[in-house]
Coordinates of C-alpha atoms and ligand atoms in Angstrom, one line a residue:
Chain A
M1 CA -3.7 141.4 174.8
L2 CA -1.9 138.8 172.2
R3 CA -4.1 138.1 169.0
I4 CA -3.3 135.9 166.4
E5 CA -5.4 135.3 163.4
G6 CA -5.5 133.7 160.0
L7 CA -1.7 133.3 160.6
V8 CA 0.2 131.2 158.1
A9 CA 4.1 130.9 158.1
G10 CA 6.9 128.7 157.1
Y11 CA 10.9 129.2 156.3
G12 CA 11.4 129.7 152.4
R13 CA 8.6 127.8 150.4
T14 CA 8.1 126.0 153.2
V15 CA 4.9 126.4 155.0
V16 CA 4.9 125.3 158.5
L17 CA 2.1 127.1 160.2
R18 CA -1.5 126.8 158.2
D19 CA -4.4 129.7 159.2
V20 CA -3.8 129.8 162.9
D21 CA -5.8 131.8 165.2
L22 CA -4.8 132.1 169.1
Q23 CA -5.3 134.1 171.7
V24 CA -3.1 135.4 175.1
G25 CA -5.2 137.8 177.2
A26 CA -4.3 140.3 180.1
A27 CA -2.4 137.9 183.2
E28 CA -3.5 134.6 181.5
I29 CA -0.8 131.5 181.3
V30 CA -1.9 130.1 178.3
A31 CA -0.4 126.7 176.8
L32 CA 0.5 125.4 173.7
V33 CA 1.0 121.7 172.7
G34 CA 1.7 119.9 170.3
M35 CA 4.4 117.1 168.9
N36 CA 8.1 117.3 167.9
G37 CA 7.8 119.5 164.2
A38 CA 4.0 120.1 164.7
G39 CA 5.2 124.6 164.7
K40 CA 5.2 125.5 168.4
S41 CA 8.8 127.5 168.0
T42 CA 7.8 128.7 164.3
L43 CA 4.6 130.4 166.0
L44 CA 7.2 131.8 168.2
K45 CA 9.8 132.6 166.0
T46 CA 7.2 134.2 163.8
V47 CA 6.0 136.5 167.0
S48 CA 9.2 137.7 167.5
G49 CA 10.3 138.7 163.8
I50 CA 12.4 136.0 163.5
V51 CA 10.3 134.5 161.0
R52 CA 8.1 137.0 158.3
P53 CA 4.6 135.9 158.4
M54 CA 3.1 134.9 154.9
A55 CA -0.6 135.5 155.8
G56 CA -2.5 136.4 158.7
S57 CA -1.9 139.1 160.9
I58 CA -0.3 139.1 164.7
V59 CA -1.5 141.8 167.2
F60 CA -0.5 143.5 170.5
M61 CA -1.6 145.5 172.2
E62 CA -3.6 147.3 169.0
R63 CA -0.2 147.2 167.1
L64 CA 0.2 144.7 163.8
L65 CA 3.3 143.3 164.4
N66 CA 3.5 141.3 161.2
G67 CA 6.9 142.6 159.4
L68 CA 8.5 144.6 162.2
A69 CA 12.1 143.4 163.3
P70 CA 12.6 141.1 166.8
A71 CA 13.7 144.8 168.8
Q72 CA 11.2 146.7 167.9
V73 CA 8.9 143.2 169.1
V74 CA 10.9 143.3 172.2
A75 CA 10.8 147.3 173.1
L76 CA 7.2 146.6 172.4
G77 CA 7.1 144.0 175.6
I78 CA 7.5 140.9 174.1
A79 CA 10.1 138.4 175.6
H80 CA 10.7 135.6 174.0
V81 CA 13.2 132.1 175.6
P82 CA 14.5 130.3 173.1
E83 CA 14.0 126.9 172.9
G84 CA 17.0 125.4 174.2
R85 CA 17.7 128.2 176.5
R86 CA 20.2 129.6 174.3
L87 CA 22.0 131.7 177.3
F88 CA 25.4 133.4 175.7
G89 CA 27.7 130.9 178.0
G90 CA 30.5 132.5 177.7
L91 CA 29.5 136.0 179.6
T92 CA 28.2 135.6 183.2
V93 CA 25.1 135.5 184.3
R94 CA 24.7 138.7 185.3
E95 CA 26.1 140.1 182.1
N96 CA 23.2 137.3 180.6
L97 CA 20.7 139.0 182.1
L98 CA 22.2 142.8 181.0
M99 CA 22.0 141.9 177.6
G100 CA 17.9 140.7 178.3
A101 CA 17.6 144.3 179.1
Y102 CA 19.5 145.7 175.9
T103 CA 16.3 147.8 174.4
R104 CA 15.7 149.4 177.7
V105 CA 18.2 152.6 177.7
D106 CA 17.0 153.7 181.2
R107 CA 19.6 152.3 183.6
G108 CA 18.0 153.2 186.8
E109 CA 15.1 151.1 185.6
V110 CA 17.4 148.3 184.6
R111 CA 18.5 148.6 187.8
A112 CA 15.3 147.6 189.9
Q113 CA 14.2 145.2 187.2
L114 CA 17.0 143.6 187.7
E115 CA 16.5 143.7 191.4
R116 CA 13.1 142.3 190.9
V117 CA 14.7 139.3 188.9
W118 CA 16.7 138.9 191.2
S119 CA 14.0 138.3 193.7
Y120 CA 12.2 135.3 192.0
F121 CA 15.4 133.6 191.8
P122 CA 17.5 134.3 194.6
I123 CA 20.4 131.9 193.2
L124 CA 21.0 133.7 190.4
R125 CA 21.9 136.9 192.2
E126 CA 24.6 134.1 193.7
R127 CA 25.6 133.1 190.6
Q128 CA 25.7 136.3 189.0
R129 CA 29.6 136.4 188.5
Q130 CA 30.2 133.1 187.1
L131 CA 29.6 132.0 183.4
A132 CA 25.6 131.3 182.0
G133 CA 27.7 128.0 180.6
K134 CA 28.9 126.7 183.5
L135 CA 25.4 126.5 185.5
S136 CA 23.0 123.5 185.5
G137 CA 20.3 122.9 183.6
G138 CA 17.5 123.7 185.5
E139 CA 19.8 127.0 187.0
Q140 CA 20.7 128.0 183.3
Q141 CA 16.3 127.5 182.2
M142 CA 16.1 130.5 185.6
C143 CA 18.7 132.4 183.7
S144 CA 16.8 131.9 180.2
I145 CA 13.4 133.0 181.5
A146 CA 15.3 136.0 184.2
R147 CA 16.8 136.9 181.0
G148 CA 13.7 137.3 179.1
L149 CA 11.8 139.3 182.1
M150 CA 14.9 141.4 182.1
A151 CA 12.6 143.6 179.0
K152 CA 10.2 144.4 181.8
P153 CA 7.8 142.2 179.1
R154 CA 3.7 142.3 179.5
L155 CA 4.4 138.7 177.4
L156 CA 6.6 136.2 178.0
M157 CA 7.0 133.9 175.5
I158 CA 9.0 130.6 177.1
D159 CA 9.6 128.0 174.8
E160 CA 10.3 124.7 175.6
L161 CA 10.0 124.6 179.9
S162 CA 11.1 121.0 180.6
L163 CA 12.7 120.2 178.2
G164 CA 15.7 118.6 179.7
L165 CA 15.2 118.9 182.8
A166 CA 14.4 117.0 185.5
P167 CA 11.6 116.7 187.9
L168 CA 12.3 118.1 190.5
A169 CA 14.0 121.6 188.8
I170 CA 10.5 121.3 187.3
E171 CA 8.5 121.6 190.5
R172 CA 11.6 124.3 191.5
L173 CA 10.3 126.4 188.5
L174 CA 6.6 126.2 188.6
P175 CA 5.4 128.1 191.4
T176 CA 7.5 130.8 190.5
L177 CA 6.1 131.1 187.1
R178 CA 2.5 131.5 188.8
E179 CA 4.3 134.6 191.0
I180 CA 5.6 135.6 187.8
N181 CA 2.1 135.6 185.9
R182 CA 0.4 136.8 189.0
D183 CA 2.7 140.5 189.3
G184 CA 1.0 140.9 186.0
V185 CA 3.0 139.2 183.2
S186 CA 1.0 136.7 180.8
I187 CA 2.7 133.6 179.6
L188 CA 2.9 132.0 176.5
L189 CA 4.4 128.2 177.6
L190 CA 5.6 125.8 174.6
D191 CA 6.1 122.4 176.0
Q192 CA 6.2 119.1 175.0
D193 CA 5.4 117.9 178.2
V194 CA 1.6 118.4 177.9
Q195 CA 0.8 117.3 181.4
T196 CA 3.3 120.3 182.8
A197 CA 1.9 123.0 180.7
L198 CA -1.9 122.3 181.2
E199 CA -1.6 122.2 185.2
L200 CA 0.2 125.8 184.9
A201 CA -2.1 126.9 182.7
H202 CA -5.4 129.0 182.4
R203 CA -6.1 127.8 179.0
G204 CA -4.2 125.7 176.2
Y205 CA -4.1 124.8 172.3
V206 CA -3.5 121.2 170.9
L207 CA -0.9 122.7 167.8
E208 CA -1.1 119.7 164.9
T209 CA 1.2 120.2 161.6
G210 CA 0.6 123.6 161.9
R211 CA -3.1 123.5 162.6
I212 CA -4.2 124.6 165.6
T213 CA -7.0 121.5 166.2
M214 CA -7.8 121.6 170.1
E215 CA -8.1 124.7 172.6
G216 CA -10.2 125.2 175.7
G217 CA -9.7 125.7 179.3
S218 CA -6.6 123.8 180.9
A219 CA -9.1 121.6 182.7
A220 CA -11.2 120.2 180.3
L221 CA -8.2 119.7 177.9
L222 CA -6.8 117.4 180.6
G223 CA -10.4 115.5 181.0
S224 CA -10.2 115.4 177.1
S225 CA -10.2 111.5 175.7
D226 CA -8.4 112.7 172.5
V227 CA -5.4 114.4 174.7
R228 CA -5.0 111.7 177.2
A229 CA -4.9 109.0 174.4
K230 CA -2.4 111.4 172.1
Y231 CA -0.2 113.6 174.7
L232 CA -0.5 111.5 178.2
G233 CA -0.8 108.2 177.2
I234 CA -3.5 106.9 179.4
Chain B
M1 CA 73.7 136.4 177.4
G2 CA 73.4 139.8 176.5
A3 CA 72.8 139.3 172.8
G4 CA 70.3 136.8 173.8
V5 CA 68.1 139.2 176.4
Q6 CA 68.6 142.0 173.8
I7 CA 66.6 139.5 171.1
V8 CA 64.0 139.0 173.6
I9 CA 63.9 142.4 174.3
N10 CA 63.7 143.2 170.0
G11 CA 61.1 140.3 169.6
I12 CA 58.8 142.1 172.6
L13 CA 58.4 145.3 171.2
I14 CA 58.0 144.4 167.6
G15 CA 55.2 141.5 169.1
G16 CA 53.3 144.5 170.5
I17 CA 53.1 145.3 167.1
Y18 CA 52.0 142.7 165.8
A19 CA 49.8 142.0 168.4
C20 CA 47.9 145.4 167.7
A21 CA 48.0 145.1 164.0
G22 CA 46.3 141.4 164.6
L23 CA 43.7 142.6 166.9
G24 CA 41.3 143.9 163.8
F25 CA 41.3 141.7 161.8
S26 CA 40.9 138.7 164.6
L27 CA 37.9 140.9 166.1
V28 CA 36.3 140.8 162.5
W29 CA 36.9 136.8 161.7
G30 CA 35.2 136.3 165.3
V31 CA 31.9 138.3 165.3
M32 CA 31.1 138.0 162.0
N33 CA 33.2 135.1 160.3
I34 CA 34.4 137.1 158.3
I35 CA 38.1 136.4 157.2
N36 CA 38.8 140.5 155.8
I37 CA 41.4 140.6 153.7
F38 CA 41.4 144.6 153.4
H39 CA 43.1 144.3 156.4
G40 CA 46.3 144.8 155.4
A41 CA 45.2 147.8 152.8
T42 CA 43.8 149.6 155.7
I43 CA 46.7 148.9 157.5
M44 CA 48.6 151.1 154.7
L45 CA 46.0 153.9 154.6
G46 CA 46.2 154.2 157.9
A47 CA 50.1 154.3 157.8
Y48 CA 50.2 156.7 155.0
I49 CA 47.7 158.7 156.7
T50 CA 50.1 159.7 159.3
F51 CA 52.6 159.7 156.8
W52 CA 51.3 162.7 154.8
L53 CA 50.3 164.7 157.8
F54 CA 53.9 164.1 159.1
H55 CA 55.6 165.1 155.9
L56 CA 52.9 168.1 155.3
Y57 CA 52.5 169.9 158.2
G58 CA 54.8 168.2 160.6
I59 CA 52.1 166.4 162.7
D60 CA 53.7 164.0 165.0
P61 CA 53.2 161.0 164.2
L62 CA 51.3 159.7 167.6
V63 CA 49.4 162.6 167.7
T64 CA 47.8 161.3 163.9
V65 CA 47.1 158.1 165.1
P66 CA 43.3 158.9 166.2
V67 CA 42.9 161.0 163.0
S68 CA 43.5 157.2 160.7
M69 CA 41.6 155.4 163.4
L70 CA 38.4 157.7 162.9
T71 CA 39.4 158.0 158.9
L72 CA 39.3 154.3 158.6
F73 CA 36.2 154.1 161.4
L74 CA 34.1 155.4 159.1
I75 CA 35.1 153.6 155.9
G76 CA 35.3 150.5 157.4
Y77 CA 31.6 151.3 158.4
A78 CA 30.8 152.3 155.0
V79 CA 32.3 149.5 153.7
Q80 CA 30.8 147.2 155.5
R81 CA 27.1 148.9 155.4
I82 CA 27.3 149.3 151.7
L83 CA 29.4 146.1 150.9
I84 CA 30.1 143.5 152.9
N85 CA 26.4 143.1 154.2
R86 CA 25.0 141.7 151.2
I87 CA 27.4 139.0 151.3
L88 CA 26.9 138.3 154.6
G89 CA 25.3 134.7 155.1
G90 CA 27.0 133.8 151.6
P91 CA 29.8 131.4 151.3
L92 CA 32.7 132.2 153.5
F93 CA 34.5 132.7 150.1
M94 CA 32.7 135.7 148.9
A95 CA 33.9 137.7 151.6
I96 CA 37.6 136.8 150.4
I97 CA 36.8 137.6 147.0
L98 CA 35.5 140.7 148.2
T99 CA 37.6 142.3 149.7
Q100 CA 40.2 141.2 148.4
G101 CA 38.7 143.0 145.4
L102 CA 38.5 146.4 147.8
T103 CA 42.3 145.5 148.6
L104 CA 43.4 145.5 144.8
I105 CA 41.7 149.0 143.9
A106 CA 42.8 150.6 147.2
V107 CA 46.4 149.5 146.5
N108 CA 46.0 150.6 142.3
L109 CA 45.2 153.7 143.9
A110 CA 48.2 154.7 146.4
F111 CA 50.2 153.6 143.3
Y112 CA 48.5 155.7 141.3
L113 CA 48.4 158.8 143.6
W114 CA 51.4 158.5 146.2
T115 CA 53.7 156.3 143.8
G116 CA 55.2 152.9 144.8
D117 CA 58.3 154.7 146.4
F118 CA 59.3 153.9 149.2
R119 CA 58.2 156.3 152.5
S120 CA 59.8 157.0 155.8
I121 CA 58.3 158.9 159.2
R122 CA 61.3 159.3 161.3
P123 CA 60.0 161.8 163.9
P124 CA 63.1 163.8 165.9
Y125 CA 62.9 161.1 168.2
A126 CA 63.5 158.8 166.3
T127 CA 66.8 158.0 166.8
W128 CA 66.8 158.5 170.2
S129 CA 67.2 155.2 172.3
L130 CA 67.4 154.2 175.7
A131 CA 71.2 152.6 177.2
L132 CA 70.2 150.3 180.2
G133 CA 74.0 147.9 180.3
P134 CA 74.9 146.8 176.9
L135 CA 71.2 146.8 176.0
V136 CA 69.6 149.5 173.7
V137 CA 66.2 150.0 173.5
P138 CA 65.5 152.5 170.6
F139 CA 62.7 155.0 172.0
L140 CA 60.6 155.2 168.7
R141 CA 60.5 151.1 168.9
L142 CA 59.0 151.3 173.1
I143 CA 56.5 154.1 171.9
I144 CA 55.3 152.3 169.6
F145 CA 54.7 149.5 172.3
V146 CA 53.5 151.2 174.5
A147 CA 50.9 152.8 171.8
S148 CA 49.9 149.4 170.8
L149 CA 49.0 147.9 174.0
L150 CA 47.7 151.6 174.8
L151 CA 45.2 150.5 172.1
T152 CA 44.4 146.7 173.5
A153 CA 43.5 147.4 176.3
L154 CA 41.1 150.2 174.8
L155 CA 39.5 147.8 172.5
V156 CA 39.1 145.5 175.6
V157 CA 38.3 148.3 178.1
F158 CA 35.5 148.5 175.7
L159 CA 34.7 145.2 174.7
G160 CA 34.6 144.1 178.7
W161 CA 32.6 146.8 179.9
T162 CA 30.0 148.3 177.4
K163 CA 26.7 147.7 176.7
V164 CA 28.2 147.8 173.0
G165 CA 31.0 145.8 173.7
R166 CA 28.6 143.3 175.4
A167 CA 25.8 143.0 172.5
I168 CA 29.3 142.6 170.4
R169 CA 29.9 139.6 172.3
A170 CA 26.6 138.4 172.8
T171 CA 26.5 139.1 168.8
R172 CA 29.5 136.5 168.3
M173 CA 28.2 133.6 170.9
D174 CA 25.3 133.5 169.4
R175 CA 23.4 135.7 166.8
E176 CA 20.1 134.6 166.6
T177 CA 19.6 134.9 170.5
A178 CA 21.0 138.6 170.4
A179 CA 19.2 139.5 167.7
L180 CA 16.1 138.5 170.3
M181 CA 17.5 140.5 172.9
G182 CA 16.9 143.5 170.6
V183 CA 20.2 143.7 169.5
E184 CA 20.2 145.3 165.7
I185 CA 22.5 143.0 164.4
E186 CA 23.5 144.9 161.2
K187 CA 24.6 148.0 163.5
I188 CA 26.7 145.3 165.2
Y189 CA 28.1 144.5 162.4
A190 CA 28.9 147.7 160.8
L191 CA 30.4 148.8 164.3
T192 CA 32.4 145.6 164.6
F193 CA 33.5 145.9 161.4
A194 CA 34.3 150.3 162.0
I195 CA 36.2 149.7 165.5
G196 CA 38.2 146.6 163.9
S197 CA 39.4 149.4 160.4
A198 CA 40.2 152.0 163.6
I199 CA 42.1 149.3 165.3
A200 CA 43.6 148.8 162.3
A201 CA 44.2 152.3 161.1
G202 CA 45.8 152.9 164.6
A203 CA 47.8 149.9 164.1
G204 CA 49.2 151.5 160.5
S205 CA 50.0 154.6 162.3
L206 CA 52.6 152.8 164.7
I207 CA 53.7 151.1 162.0
G208 CA 54.6 153.4 159.6
T209 CA 57.1 155.2 161.7
A210 CA 58.8 151.1 162.5
F211 CA 58.3 150.5 158.6
V212 CA 59.1 151.4 155.1
V213 CA 55.9 153.0 153.9
E214 CA 54.4 152.0 150.6
P215 CA 51.4 151.0 148.6
G216 CA 52.3 146.9 149.4
M217 CA 52.8 147.0 152.6
G218 CA 49.9 145.5 153.7
D219 CA 50.7 141.7 152.3
S220 CA 52.7 141.0 154.7
F221 CA 50.8 142.7 157.9
L222 CA 47.9 141.0 156.5
L223 CA 50.0 137.1 157.0
K224 CA 50.9 138.4 160.1
S225 CA 47.4 139.3 161.6
F226 CA 46.6 135.8 160.5
V227 CA 49.2 134.1 162.2
V228 CA 48.4 136.2 165.2
C229 CA 45.2 134.9 164.9
V230 CA 46.2 131.7 164.5
I231 CA 48.0 131.7 167.9
G232 CA 45.8 133.3 169.8
G233 CA 42.3 132.2 169.0
L234 CA 40.0 134.2 166.8
G235 CA 37.8 137.5 168.0
N236 CA 39.9 136.6 171.6
M237 CA 41.3 139.6 172.4
G238 CA 43.8 138.6 175.6
G239 CA 44.6 136.0 172.6
A240 CA 45.5 138.7 170.0
L241 CA 48.4 140.2 172.6
V242 CA 49.9 136.6 174.0
G243 CA 49.9 135.5 169.5
G244 CA 51.6 139.0 168.8
L245 CA 53.9 138.8 171.8
T246 CA 55.1 134.8 170.7
F247 CA 54.6 135.4 167.1
G248 CA 57.4 138.5 167.4
L249 CA 59.7 136.3 169.8
V250 CA 59.8 133.9 167.3
E251 CA 59.9 136.3 164.3
T252 CA 63.3 138.0 165.8
I253 CA 64.9 134.5 167.6
G254 CA 64.3 133.9 164.0
V255 CA 66.2 135.4 162.2
A256 CA 68.8 136.1 164.6
V257 CA 69.8 132.0 163.9
F258 CA 68.4 131.6 160.0
G259 CA 69.1 134.7 159.3
P260 CA 67.1 137.8 158.1
G261 CA 66.2 136.1 154.5
Y262 CA 63.5 134.1 156.5
K263 CA 62.0 136.7 158.4
D264 CA 58.3 136.2 156.0
A265 CA 59.4 131.9 156.0
I266 CA 59.1 131.9 159.7
A267 CA 55.5 133.3 159.7
F268 CA 54.7 130.8 157.1
I269 CA 56.0 127.4 159.0
L270 CA 54.6 129.4 162.1
L271 CA 51.3 129.2 160.5
V272 CA 51.5 125.5 159.3
V273 CA 53.1 124.2 162.6
I274 CA 50.2 125.5 164.6
L275 CA 47.4 124.3 162.4
L276 CA 49.1 120.8 162.6
I277 CA 49.3 121.1 166.4
R278 CA 46.0 122.7 167.2
P279 CA 43.5 123.8 164.1
E280 CA 42.2 126.1 166.9
G281 CA 44.4 128.0 168.1
L282 CA 46.6 127.9 170.7
F283 CA 44.1 129.6 173.2
G284 CA 40.9 129.3 170.5
R285 CA 38.9 127.3 172.2
E286 CA 36.5 128.4 175.1
Y287 CA 35.7 131.1 172.7
Y288 CA 33.2 128.9 170.5
A289 CA 31.4 128.0 174.1
R290 CA 28.0 128.3 173.5
Ligands
ATP301 N1 15.2 127.4 160.5 C1 14.2 126.3 159.6 N2 14.3 126.0 158.6 C2 13.3 125.1 157.6 N3 12.6 124.9 157.8 C3 12.6 124.8 159.6 C4 13.2 125.6 160.3 N4 13.2 125.2 161.6 C5 12.1 124.4 161.4 N5 11.7 124.5 160.9 C6 10.6 122.8 159.7 O1 9.5 123.5 160.1 C7 8.6 122.6 161.4 C8 8.3 122.9 162.4 O2 9.2 123.1 163.3 P1 9.4 123.7 164.8 O3 10.6 123.4 165.2 O4 8.3 125.2 164.6 O5 8.4 122.2 165.5 P2 8.4 122.7 166.9 O6 6.3 122.3 167.1 O7 8.7 123.6 167.6 O8 9.0 121.2 167.1 P3 9.2 120.5 168.6 O9 8.6 119.7 169.6 O10 10.6 119.7 168.4 O11 10.8 122.1 169.2 C9 8.9 121.5 161.0 O12 9.1 120.4 159.9 C10 11.2 121.9 160.9 O13 12.3 120.7 160.3
MG302 MG1 10.3 123.9 169.1

């Protein structure tokens, strides 16, 4: 569904991603893991159209995304849950969710999607009139994911799912993410917590200083001595 | 006692206009991080539109408000799209220089076309007033006060209750994330600037009925808008209202105490005092929160 080939991208003259190949299939959960500064966020920003690719191709459902603006990418069905949640703190939870549906014009459709998102995260319905900036860390991550889902995406890209969250908050999120995935949304998951990411995902990629150095099934990656040594400290 | 109450009434009435004048300036500064010097000239152009429509065709000044708003909306949209867009993301002073340049052009053009004569807009009801015992409320001042509040309310409703208004607020809080949601930032900026210009022009039309209309009239209103923003906080419409009313009161009381010669000095003094005590504005902080 998403096919990235030979991608080179960066900021100004700094090249961050060098020749990256990565794929996400329909209804798949794929983890992309790597150390600080490996270029994970840059990859997502390039897919979203915030960063322009220098070379290579990004194809989503047979459409070339290179050079598209973020608005067009969202409209095609890719939602980006940014690193650090990035909620609009001065807007209410409900307003944040509606911002997620900004490219959707059909009001009935937006309303239906709101109901669906609330069924995934009932707590957000209770908090809908509260300012998003006043939510707890776990609720903020829920709200940020929910905001992404409001775009009715086929692919949900989550940057740093577990960062700054208590283990319990992460545990609560995982079943919901599986449910969202079962309902037909592919997920590309970035995390520094390799264990969590690979437990949730079907497949994974390891990104090191802008290159994919390993890929494979989650179980295989978790079992690999290289991953265990570098990322799990075992 | 009666004189004191009268001063307060005058202060509040004038404060409503200041609030309205400061509104667009605050919106543009808060959302786009641009200090729009052209704001003063926009007020002046709005006032002239009303003056000419009234003078040449006898159209009631209040009826001309939408005309001057629409005209400056279009001009504002074009100015943002064609000029200001190019310097966004550059240093803050670039925008100041650019909008100052536009101001020089507009003011000199106004001198050239319409001369520097002082004009006034006097509709038939300009001399009416309501008497409440010893207190006098000039009818026209009351009308423009109410109209100013209506304009403010219109903007608050627009920003608070419409999809585009929500996008403007989201863009103010976090531009990159708003873009991720599919908001086309350049369009939102152009629209914000156009709306700011329209409100300023509407304020200008109202101001024209209470003050002298001349090419340089924008300067003092630019300063006043600045003060209103500093009191009320940036991009915060309720704050602009409180800022305007506070400023109107302080100025009117100051003039009553120290004499009319100090009118513009009071604005400066208030500005300096507030910047010293609360640099984020009296009501500002909350609205920068992520
Ligand atoms: N806006 C930017 N301008 C210039 N360089 C940037 C920018 N954003 C990131 N970089 C650089 O690009 C490299 C990759 O950053 P990126 O944010 O993609 O890493 P990451 O894998 O997401 O790291 P983390 O795990 O810390 O989130 C880093 O060296 C970083 O300094
Ligand atoms: Mg990152």
